[in-house]
PDB file of C-alpha atoms in Angstrom:
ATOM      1  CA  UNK A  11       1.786  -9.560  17.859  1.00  0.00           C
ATOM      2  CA  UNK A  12       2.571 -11.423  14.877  1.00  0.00           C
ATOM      3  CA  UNK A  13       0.201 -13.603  13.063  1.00  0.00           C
ATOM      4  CA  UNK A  14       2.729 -16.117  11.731  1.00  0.00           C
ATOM      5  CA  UNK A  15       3.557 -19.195  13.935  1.00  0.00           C
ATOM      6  CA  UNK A  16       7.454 -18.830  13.472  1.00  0.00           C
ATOM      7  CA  UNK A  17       9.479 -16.406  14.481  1.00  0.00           C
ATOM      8  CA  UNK A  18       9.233 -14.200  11.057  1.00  0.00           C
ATOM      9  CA  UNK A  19       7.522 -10.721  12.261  1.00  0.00           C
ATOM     10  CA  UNK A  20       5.734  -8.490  10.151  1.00  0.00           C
ATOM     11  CA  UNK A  21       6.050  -4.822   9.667  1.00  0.00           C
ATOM     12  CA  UNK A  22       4.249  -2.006   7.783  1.00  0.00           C
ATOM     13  CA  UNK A  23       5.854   0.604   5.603  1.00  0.00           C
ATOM     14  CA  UNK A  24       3.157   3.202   4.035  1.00  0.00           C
ATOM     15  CA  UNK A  25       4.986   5.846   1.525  1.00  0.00           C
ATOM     16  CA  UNK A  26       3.217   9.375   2.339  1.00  0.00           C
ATOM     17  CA  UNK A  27       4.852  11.856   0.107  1.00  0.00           C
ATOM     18  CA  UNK A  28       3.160  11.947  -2.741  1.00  0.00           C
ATOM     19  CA  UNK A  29       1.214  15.334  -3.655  1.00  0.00           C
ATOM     20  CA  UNK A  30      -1.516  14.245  -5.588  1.00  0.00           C
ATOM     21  CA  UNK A  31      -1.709  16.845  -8.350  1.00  0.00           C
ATOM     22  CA  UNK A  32      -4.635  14.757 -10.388  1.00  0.00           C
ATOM     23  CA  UNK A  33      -7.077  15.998  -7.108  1.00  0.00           C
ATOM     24  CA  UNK A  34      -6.745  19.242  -7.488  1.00  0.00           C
ATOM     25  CA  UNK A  35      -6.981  19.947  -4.188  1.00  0.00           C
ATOM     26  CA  UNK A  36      -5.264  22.701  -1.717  1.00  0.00           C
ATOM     27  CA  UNK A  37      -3.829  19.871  -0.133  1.00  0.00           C
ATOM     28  CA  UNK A  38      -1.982  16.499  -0.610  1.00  0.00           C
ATOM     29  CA  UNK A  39      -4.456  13.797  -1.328  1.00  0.00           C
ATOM     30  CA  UNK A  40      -3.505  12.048   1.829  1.00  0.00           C
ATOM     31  CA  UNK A  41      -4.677  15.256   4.493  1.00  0.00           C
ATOM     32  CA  UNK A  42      -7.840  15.508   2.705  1.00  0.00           C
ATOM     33  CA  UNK A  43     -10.821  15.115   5.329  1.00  0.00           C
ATOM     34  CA  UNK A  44     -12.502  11.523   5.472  1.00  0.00           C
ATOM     35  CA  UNK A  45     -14.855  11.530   7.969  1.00  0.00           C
ATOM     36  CA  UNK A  46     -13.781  12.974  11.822  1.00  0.00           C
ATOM     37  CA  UNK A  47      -9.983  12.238  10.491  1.00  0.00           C
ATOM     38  CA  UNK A  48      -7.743  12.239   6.919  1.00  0.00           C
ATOM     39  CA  UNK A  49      -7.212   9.958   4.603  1.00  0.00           C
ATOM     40  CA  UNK A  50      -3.698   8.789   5.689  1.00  0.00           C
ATOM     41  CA  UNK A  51      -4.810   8.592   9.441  1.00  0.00           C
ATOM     42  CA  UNK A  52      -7.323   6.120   8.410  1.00  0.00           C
ATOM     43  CA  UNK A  53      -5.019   3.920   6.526  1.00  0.00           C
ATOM     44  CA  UNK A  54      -2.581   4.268   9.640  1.00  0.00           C
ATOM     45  CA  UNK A  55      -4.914   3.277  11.805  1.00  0.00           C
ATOM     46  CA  UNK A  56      -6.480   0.706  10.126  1.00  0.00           C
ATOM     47  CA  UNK A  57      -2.955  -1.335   8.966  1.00  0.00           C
ATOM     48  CA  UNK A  58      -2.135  -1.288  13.134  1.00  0.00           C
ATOM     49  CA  UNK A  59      -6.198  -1.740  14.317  1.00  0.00           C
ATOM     50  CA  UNK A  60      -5.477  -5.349  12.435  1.00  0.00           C
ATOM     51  CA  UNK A  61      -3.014  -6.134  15.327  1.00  0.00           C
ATOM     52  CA  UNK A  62      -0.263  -7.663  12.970  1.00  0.00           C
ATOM     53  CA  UNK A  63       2.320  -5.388  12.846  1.00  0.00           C
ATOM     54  CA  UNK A  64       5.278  -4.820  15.417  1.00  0.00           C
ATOM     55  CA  UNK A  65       5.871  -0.478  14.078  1.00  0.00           C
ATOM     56  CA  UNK A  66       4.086   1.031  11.141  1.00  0.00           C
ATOM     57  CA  UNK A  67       7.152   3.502   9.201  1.00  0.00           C
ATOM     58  CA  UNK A  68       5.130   6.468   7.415  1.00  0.00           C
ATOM     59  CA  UNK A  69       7.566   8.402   4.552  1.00  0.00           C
ATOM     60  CA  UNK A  70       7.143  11.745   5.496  1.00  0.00           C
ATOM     61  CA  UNK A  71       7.854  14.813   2.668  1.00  0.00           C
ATOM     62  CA  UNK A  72      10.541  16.730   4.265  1.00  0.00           C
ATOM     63  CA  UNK A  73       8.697  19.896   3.476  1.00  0.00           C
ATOM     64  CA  UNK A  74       5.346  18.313   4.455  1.00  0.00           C
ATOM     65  CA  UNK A  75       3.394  20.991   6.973  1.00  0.00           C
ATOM     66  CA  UNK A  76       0.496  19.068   7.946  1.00  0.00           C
ATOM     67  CA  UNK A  77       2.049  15.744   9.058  1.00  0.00           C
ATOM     68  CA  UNK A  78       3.403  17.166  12.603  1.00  0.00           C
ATOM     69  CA  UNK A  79      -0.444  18.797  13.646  1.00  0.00           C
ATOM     70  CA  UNK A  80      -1.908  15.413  13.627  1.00  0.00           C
ATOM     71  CA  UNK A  81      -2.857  13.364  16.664  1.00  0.00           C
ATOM     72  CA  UNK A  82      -1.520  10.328  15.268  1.00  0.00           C
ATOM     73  CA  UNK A  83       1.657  11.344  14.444  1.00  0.00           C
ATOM     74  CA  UNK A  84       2.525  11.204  18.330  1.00  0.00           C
ATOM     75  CA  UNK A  85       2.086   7.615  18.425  1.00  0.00           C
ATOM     76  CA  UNK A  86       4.591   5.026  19.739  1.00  0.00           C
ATOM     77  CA  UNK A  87       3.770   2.592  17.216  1.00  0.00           C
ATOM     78  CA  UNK A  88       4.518   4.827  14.186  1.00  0.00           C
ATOM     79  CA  UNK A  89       7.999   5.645  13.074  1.00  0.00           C
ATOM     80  CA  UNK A  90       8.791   8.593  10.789  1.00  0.00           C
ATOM     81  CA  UNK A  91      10.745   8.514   7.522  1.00  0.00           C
ATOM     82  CA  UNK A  92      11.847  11.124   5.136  1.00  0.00           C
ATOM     83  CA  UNK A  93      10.009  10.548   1.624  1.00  0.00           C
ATOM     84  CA  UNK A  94      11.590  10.652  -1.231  1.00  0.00           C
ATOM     85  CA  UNK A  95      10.572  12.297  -4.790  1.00  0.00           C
ATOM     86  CA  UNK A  96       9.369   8.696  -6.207  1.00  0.00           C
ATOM     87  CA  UNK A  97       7.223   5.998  -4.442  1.00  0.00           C
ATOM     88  CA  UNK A  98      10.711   3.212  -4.303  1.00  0.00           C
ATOM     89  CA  UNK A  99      13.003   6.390  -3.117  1.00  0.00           C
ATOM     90  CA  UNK A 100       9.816   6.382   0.209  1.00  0.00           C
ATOM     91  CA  UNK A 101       9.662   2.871   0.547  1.00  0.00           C
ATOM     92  CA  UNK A 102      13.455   1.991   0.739  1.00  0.00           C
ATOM     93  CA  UNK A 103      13.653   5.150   3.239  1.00  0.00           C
ATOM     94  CA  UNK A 104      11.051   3.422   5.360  1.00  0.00           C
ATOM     95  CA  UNK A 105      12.975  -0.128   5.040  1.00  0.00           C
ATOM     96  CA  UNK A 106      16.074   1.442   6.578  1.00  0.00           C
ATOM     97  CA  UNK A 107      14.666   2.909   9.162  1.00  0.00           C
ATOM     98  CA  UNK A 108      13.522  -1.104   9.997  1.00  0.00           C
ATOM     99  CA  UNK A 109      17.401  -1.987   9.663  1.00  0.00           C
ATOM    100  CA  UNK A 110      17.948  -1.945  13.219  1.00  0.00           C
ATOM    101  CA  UNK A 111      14.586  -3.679  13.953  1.00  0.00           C
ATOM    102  CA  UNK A 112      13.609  -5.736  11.133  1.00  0.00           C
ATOM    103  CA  UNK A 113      15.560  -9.823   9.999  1.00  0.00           C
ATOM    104  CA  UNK A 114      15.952 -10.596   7.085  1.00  0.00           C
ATOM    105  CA  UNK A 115      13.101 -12.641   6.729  1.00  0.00           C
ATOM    106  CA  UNK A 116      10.545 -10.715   8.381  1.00  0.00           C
ATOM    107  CA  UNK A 117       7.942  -9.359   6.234  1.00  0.00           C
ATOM    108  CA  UNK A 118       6.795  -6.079   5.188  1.00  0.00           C
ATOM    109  CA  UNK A 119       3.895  -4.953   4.099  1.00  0.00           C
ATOM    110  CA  UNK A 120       3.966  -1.768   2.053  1.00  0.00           C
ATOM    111  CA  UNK A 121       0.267   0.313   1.176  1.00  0.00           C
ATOM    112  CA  UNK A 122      -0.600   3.153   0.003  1.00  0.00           C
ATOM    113  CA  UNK A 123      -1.252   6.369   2.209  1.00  0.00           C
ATOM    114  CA  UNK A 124      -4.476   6.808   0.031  1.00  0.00           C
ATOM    115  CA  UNK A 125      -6.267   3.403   0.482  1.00  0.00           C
ATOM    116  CA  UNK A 126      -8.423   4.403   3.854  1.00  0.00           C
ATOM    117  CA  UNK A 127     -10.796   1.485   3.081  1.00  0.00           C
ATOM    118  CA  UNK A 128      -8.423  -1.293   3.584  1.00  0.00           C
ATOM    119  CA  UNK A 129     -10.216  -3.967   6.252  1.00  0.00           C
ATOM    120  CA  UNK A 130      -8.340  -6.314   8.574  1.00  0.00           C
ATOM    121  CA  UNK A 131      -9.499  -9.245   7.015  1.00  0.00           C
ATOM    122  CA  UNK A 132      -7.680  -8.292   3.819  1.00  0.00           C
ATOM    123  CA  UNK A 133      -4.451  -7.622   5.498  1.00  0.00           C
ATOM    124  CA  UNK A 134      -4.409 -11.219   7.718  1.00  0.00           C
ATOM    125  CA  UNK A 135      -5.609 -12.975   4.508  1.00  0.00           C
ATOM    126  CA  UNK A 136      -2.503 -12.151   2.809  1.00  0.00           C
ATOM    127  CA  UNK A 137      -0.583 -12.582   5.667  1.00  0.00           C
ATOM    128  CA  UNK A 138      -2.075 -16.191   5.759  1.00  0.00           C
ATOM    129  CA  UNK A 139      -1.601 -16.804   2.604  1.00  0.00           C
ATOM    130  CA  UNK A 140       2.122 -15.976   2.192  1.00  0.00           C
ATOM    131  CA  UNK A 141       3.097 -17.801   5.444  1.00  0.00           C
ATOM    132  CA  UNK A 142       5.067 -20.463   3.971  1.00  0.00           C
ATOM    133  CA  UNK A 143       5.759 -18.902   0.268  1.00  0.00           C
ATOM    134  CA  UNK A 144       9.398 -17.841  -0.218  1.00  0.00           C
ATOM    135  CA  UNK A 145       8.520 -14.795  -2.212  1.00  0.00           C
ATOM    136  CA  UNK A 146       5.454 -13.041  -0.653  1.00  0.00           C
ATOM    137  CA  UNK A 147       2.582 -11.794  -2.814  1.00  0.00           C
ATOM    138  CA  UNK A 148      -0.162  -9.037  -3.812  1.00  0.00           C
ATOM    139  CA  UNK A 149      -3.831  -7.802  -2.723  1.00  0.00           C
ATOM    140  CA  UNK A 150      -5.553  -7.693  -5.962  1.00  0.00           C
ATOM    141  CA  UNK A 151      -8.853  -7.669  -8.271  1.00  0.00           C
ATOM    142  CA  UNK A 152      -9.293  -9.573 -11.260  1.00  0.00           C
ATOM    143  CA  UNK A 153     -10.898  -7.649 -14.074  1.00  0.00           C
ATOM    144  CA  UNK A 154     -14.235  -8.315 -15.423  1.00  0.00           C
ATOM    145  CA  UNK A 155     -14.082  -5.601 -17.829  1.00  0.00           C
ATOM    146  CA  UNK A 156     -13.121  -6.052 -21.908  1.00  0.00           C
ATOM    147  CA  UNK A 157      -9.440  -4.952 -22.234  1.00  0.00           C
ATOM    148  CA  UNK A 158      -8.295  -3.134 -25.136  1.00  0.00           C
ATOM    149  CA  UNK A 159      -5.128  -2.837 -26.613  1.00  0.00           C
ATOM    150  CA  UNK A 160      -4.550   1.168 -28.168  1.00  0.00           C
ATOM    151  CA  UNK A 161      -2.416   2.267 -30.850  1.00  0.00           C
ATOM    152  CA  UNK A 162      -2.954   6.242 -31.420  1.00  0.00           C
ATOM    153  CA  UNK A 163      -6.511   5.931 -30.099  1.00  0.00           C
ATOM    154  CA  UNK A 164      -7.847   3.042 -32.123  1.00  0.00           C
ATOM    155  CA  UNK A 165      -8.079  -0.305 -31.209  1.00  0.00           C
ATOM    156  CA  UNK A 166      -5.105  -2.721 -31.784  1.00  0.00           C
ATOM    157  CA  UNK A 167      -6.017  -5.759 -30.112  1.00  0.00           C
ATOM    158  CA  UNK A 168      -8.355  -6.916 -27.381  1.00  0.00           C
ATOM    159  CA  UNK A 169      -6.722  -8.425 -24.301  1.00  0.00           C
ATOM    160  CA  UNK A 170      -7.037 -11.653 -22.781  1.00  0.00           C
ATOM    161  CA  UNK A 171      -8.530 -10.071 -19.153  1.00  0.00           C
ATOM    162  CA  UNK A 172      -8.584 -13.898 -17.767  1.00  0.00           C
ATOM    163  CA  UNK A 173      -4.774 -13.175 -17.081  1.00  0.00           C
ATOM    164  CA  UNK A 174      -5.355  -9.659 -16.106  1.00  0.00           C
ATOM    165  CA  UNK A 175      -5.578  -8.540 -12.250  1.00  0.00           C
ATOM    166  CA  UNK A 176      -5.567  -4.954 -10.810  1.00  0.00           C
ATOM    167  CA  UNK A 177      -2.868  -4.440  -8.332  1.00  0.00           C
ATOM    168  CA  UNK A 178      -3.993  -3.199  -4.901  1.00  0.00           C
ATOM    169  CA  UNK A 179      -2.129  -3.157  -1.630  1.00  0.00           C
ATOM    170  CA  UNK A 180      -0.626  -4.064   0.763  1.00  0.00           C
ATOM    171  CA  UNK A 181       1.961  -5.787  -0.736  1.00  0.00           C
ATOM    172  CA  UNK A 182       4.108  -8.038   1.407  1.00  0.00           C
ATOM    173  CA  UNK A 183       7.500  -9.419   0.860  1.00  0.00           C
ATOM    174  CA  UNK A 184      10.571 -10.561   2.629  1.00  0.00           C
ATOM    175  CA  UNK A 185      12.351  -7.710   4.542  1.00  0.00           C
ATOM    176  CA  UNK A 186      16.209  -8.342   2.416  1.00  0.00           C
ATOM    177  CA  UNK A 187      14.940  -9.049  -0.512  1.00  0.00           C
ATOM    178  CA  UNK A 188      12.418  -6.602  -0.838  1.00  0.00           C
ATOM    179  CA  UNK A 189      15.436  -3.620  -0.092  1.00  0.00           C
ATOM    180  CA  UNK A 190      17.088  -5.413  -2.419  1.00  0.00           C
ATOM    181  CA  UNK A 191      14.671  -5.882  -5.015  1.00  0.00           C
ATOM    182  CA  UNK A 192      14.288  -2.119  -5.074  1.00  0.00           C
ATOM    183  CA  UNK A 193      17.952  -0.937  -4.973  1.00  0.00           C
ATOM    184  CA  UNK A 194      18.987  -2.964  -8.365  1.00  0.00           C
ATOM    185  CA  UNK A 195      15.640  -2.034  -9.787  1.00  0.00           C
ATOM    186  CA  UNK A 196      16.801   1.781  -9.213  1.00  0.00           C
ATOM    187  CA  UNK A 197      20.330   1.389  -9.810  1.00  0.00           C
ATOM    188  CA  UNK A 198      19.182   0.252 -13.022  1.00  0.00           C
ATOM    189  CA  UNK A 199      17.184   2.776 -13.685  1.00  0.00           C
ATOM    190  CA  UNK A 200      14.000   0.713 -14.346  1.00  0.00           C
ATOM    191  CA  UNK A 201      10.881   2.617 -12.997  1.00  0.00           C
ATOM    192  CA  UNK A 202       8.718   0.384 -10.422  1.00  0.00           C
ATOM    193  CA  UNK A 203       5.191   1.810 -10.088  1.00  0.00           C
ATOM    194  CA  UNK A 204       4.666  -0.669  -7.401  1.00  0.00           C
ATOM    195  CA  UNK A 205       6.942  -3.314  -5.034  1.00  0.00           C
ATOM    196  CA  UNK A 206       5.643  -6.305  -6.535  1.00  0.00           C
ATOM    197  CA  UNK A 207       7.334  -4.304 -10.201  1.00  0.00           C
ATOM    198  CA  UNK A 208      11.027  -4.567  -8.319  1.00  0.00           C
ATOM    199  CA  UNK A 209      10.292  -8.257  -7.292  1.00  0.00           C
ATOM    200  CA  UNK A 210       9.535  -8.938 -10.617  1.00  0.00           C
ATOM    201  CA  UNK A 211      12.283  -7.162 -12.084  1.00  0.00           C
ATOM    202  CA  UNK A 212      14.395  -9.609  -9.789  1.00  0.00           C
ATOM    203  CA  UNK A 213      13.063 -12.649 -11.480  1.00  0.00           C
ATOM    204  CA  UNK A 214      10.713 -13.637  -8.952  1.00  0.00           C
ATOM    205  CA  UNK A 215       6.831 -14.578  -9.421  1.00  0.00           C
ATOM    206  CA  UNK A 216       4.436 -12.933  -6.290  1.00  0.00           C
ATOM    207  CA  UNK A 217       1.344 -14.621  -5.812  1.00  0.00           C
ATOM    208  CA  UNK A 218      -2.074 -12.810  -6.372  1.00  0.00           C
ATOM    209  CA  UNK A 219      -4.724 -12.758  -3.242  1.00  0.00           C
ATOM    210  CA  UNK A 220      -8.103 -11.306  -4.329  1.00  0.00           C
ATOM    211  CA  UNK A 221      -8.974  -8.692  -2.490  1.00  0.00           C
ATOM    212  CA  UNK A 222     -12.184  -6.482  -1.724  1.00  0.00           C
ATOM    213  CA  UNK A 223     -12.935  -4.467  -3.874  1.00  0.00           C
ATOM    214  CA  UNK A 224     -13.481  -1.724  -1.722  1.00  0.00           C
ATOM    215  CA  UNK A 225     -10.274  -1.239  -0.797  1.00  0.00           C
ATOM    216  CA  UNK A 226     -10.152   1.823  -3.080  1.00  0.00           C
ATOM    217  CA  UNK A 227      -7.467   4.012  -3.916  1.00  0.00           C
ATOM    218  CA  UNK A 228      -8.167   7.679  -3.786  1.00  0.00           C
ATOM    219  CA  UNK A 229      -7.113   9.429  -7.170  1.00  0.00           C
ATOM    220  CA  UNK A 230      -9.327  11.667  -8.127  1.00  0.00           C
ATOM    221  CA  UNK A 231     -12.028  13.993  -6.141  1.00  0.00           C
ATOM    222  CA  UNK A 232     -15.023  12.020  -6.997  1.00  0.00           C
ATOM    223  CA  UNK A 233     -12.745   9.175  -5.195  1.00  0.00           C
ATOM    224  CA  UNK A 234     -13.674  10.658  -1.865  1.00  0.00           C
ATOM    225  CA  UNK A 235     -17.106  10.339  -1.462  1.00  0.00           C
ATOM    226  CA  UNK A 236     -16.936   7.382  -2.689  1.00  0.00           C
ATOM    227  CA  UNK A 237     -14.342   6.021  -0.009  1.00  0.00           C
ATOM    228  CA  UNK A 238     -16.856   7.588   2.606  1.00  0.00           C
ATOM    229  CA  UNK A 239     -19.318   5.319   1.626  1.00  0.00           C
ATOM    230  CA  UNK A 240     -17.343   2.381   1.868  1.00  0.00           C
ATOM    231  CA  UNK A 241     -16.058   3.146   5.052  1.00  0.00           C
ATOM    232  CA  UNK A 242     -19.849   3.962   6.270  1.00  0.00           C
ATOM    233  CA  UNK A 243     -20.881   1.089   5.248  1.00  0.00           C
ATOM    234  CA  UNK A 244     -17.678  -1.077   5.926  1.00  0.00           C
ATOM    235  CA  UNK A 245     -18.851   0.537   9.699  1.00  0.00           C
ATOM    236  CA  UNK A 246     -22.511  -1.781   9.675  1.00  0.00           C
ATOM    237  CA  UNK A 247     -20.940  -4.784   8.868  1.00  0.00           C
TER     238      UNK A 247
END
């Protein structure tokens, strides 16, 4: 199923237990209706419609309610993990559940339960594009708007936004060094707001792949209409 010509496989890890407080909604962010489904059953079915991935692990709250009632939760392609309070705590729960299944080198692709716009051709792109790198690399955006610097709401500085991107996933990296990567960056107590964060903290340089830049993250409530545009419109093309 694998896109890569060696024997490296690639599998899918998508951290689901987040509550989404800034959406002040009577819900997590990721149950909230999109369409005739949610918002994490389109980024499920999406990452495994793009035919790369051998199992898809989804971190699961262990107090979640609404995860068990939906249809795609029965499927043999997903595997269930128990979340954890932080984003790294959900994603090294979904890497061990791959330690039976996953090498060393195979990659994994970690993105977020609230990006339902994410299109195949993204996900093989990077997949493509970190075939034969040693570290593994980033969906992103480089930004176009003027960046400034604050200090106590005034302007300190204005950044240099040629060397600015916006992070977006997935986010693909070696299976190992990834778990790795995460465990020292937790152990040390260093807070990783992303994967790419604990590769970096490691000492290691991911490469960038510009991405759509529809593949937007749902944050806020205006978010959602907004994603059901895309993915109406993503549907004519």
């Amino acid at each position: 199923m694998s896109a890569h010509n060696n024997n490296t496989r690639c599998w899918a890890v998508v951290p689901a237990a987040g509550v989404g407080q800034r959406m002040k909604a009577d819900r997590p962010k990721q149950y909230l209706h999109l369409l005739n489904t949610t918002v994490l059953e389109q980024a499920l079915q999406r990452l495994w419609d793009s035919g790369l991935f051998e199992k898809i692990v989804v971190a699961i709250s262990t107090d979640d309610g609404y995860w068990p009632d939906l249809e795609i939760s029965r499927q043999d392609w997903l595997i269930q993990a128990d979340g954890g309070q932080h984003r790294a705590d959900s994603v090294l729960s979904g890497l061990q559940m791959l330690g039976s299944l996953a090498e060393a080198d195979d990659w994994v692709f970690v993105h977020d339960a609230a990006r339902p716009c994410i299109m195949a051709i993204d996900i093989l792109n990077l997949s493509a594009s970190i075939e034969e790198d040693s570290i593994g690399g980033i969906l992103a955006l480089p930004v176009h708007d003027t960046l400034k610097l604050a200090n106590q709401n005034r302007i300190a500085d204005t950044v240099d936004r040629s060397r600015v991107w916006r992070a977006l996933t997935p986010q693909a990296f070696r299976y190992q060094q990834l778990k790795q990567a995460l465990l020292d960056a937790t152990e040390a107590g260093v807070t990783v707001t992303d994967e790419a964060s604990a590769i970096e903290f490691a000492g290691f340089n991911p490469l960038l792949i510009e991405g759509r830049t529809d593949n937007i993250k749902i944050t806020r409530p205006e978010d959602l209409e907004l994603a059901r545009f895309y993915l109406e419109r993503q549907a004519c093309e």
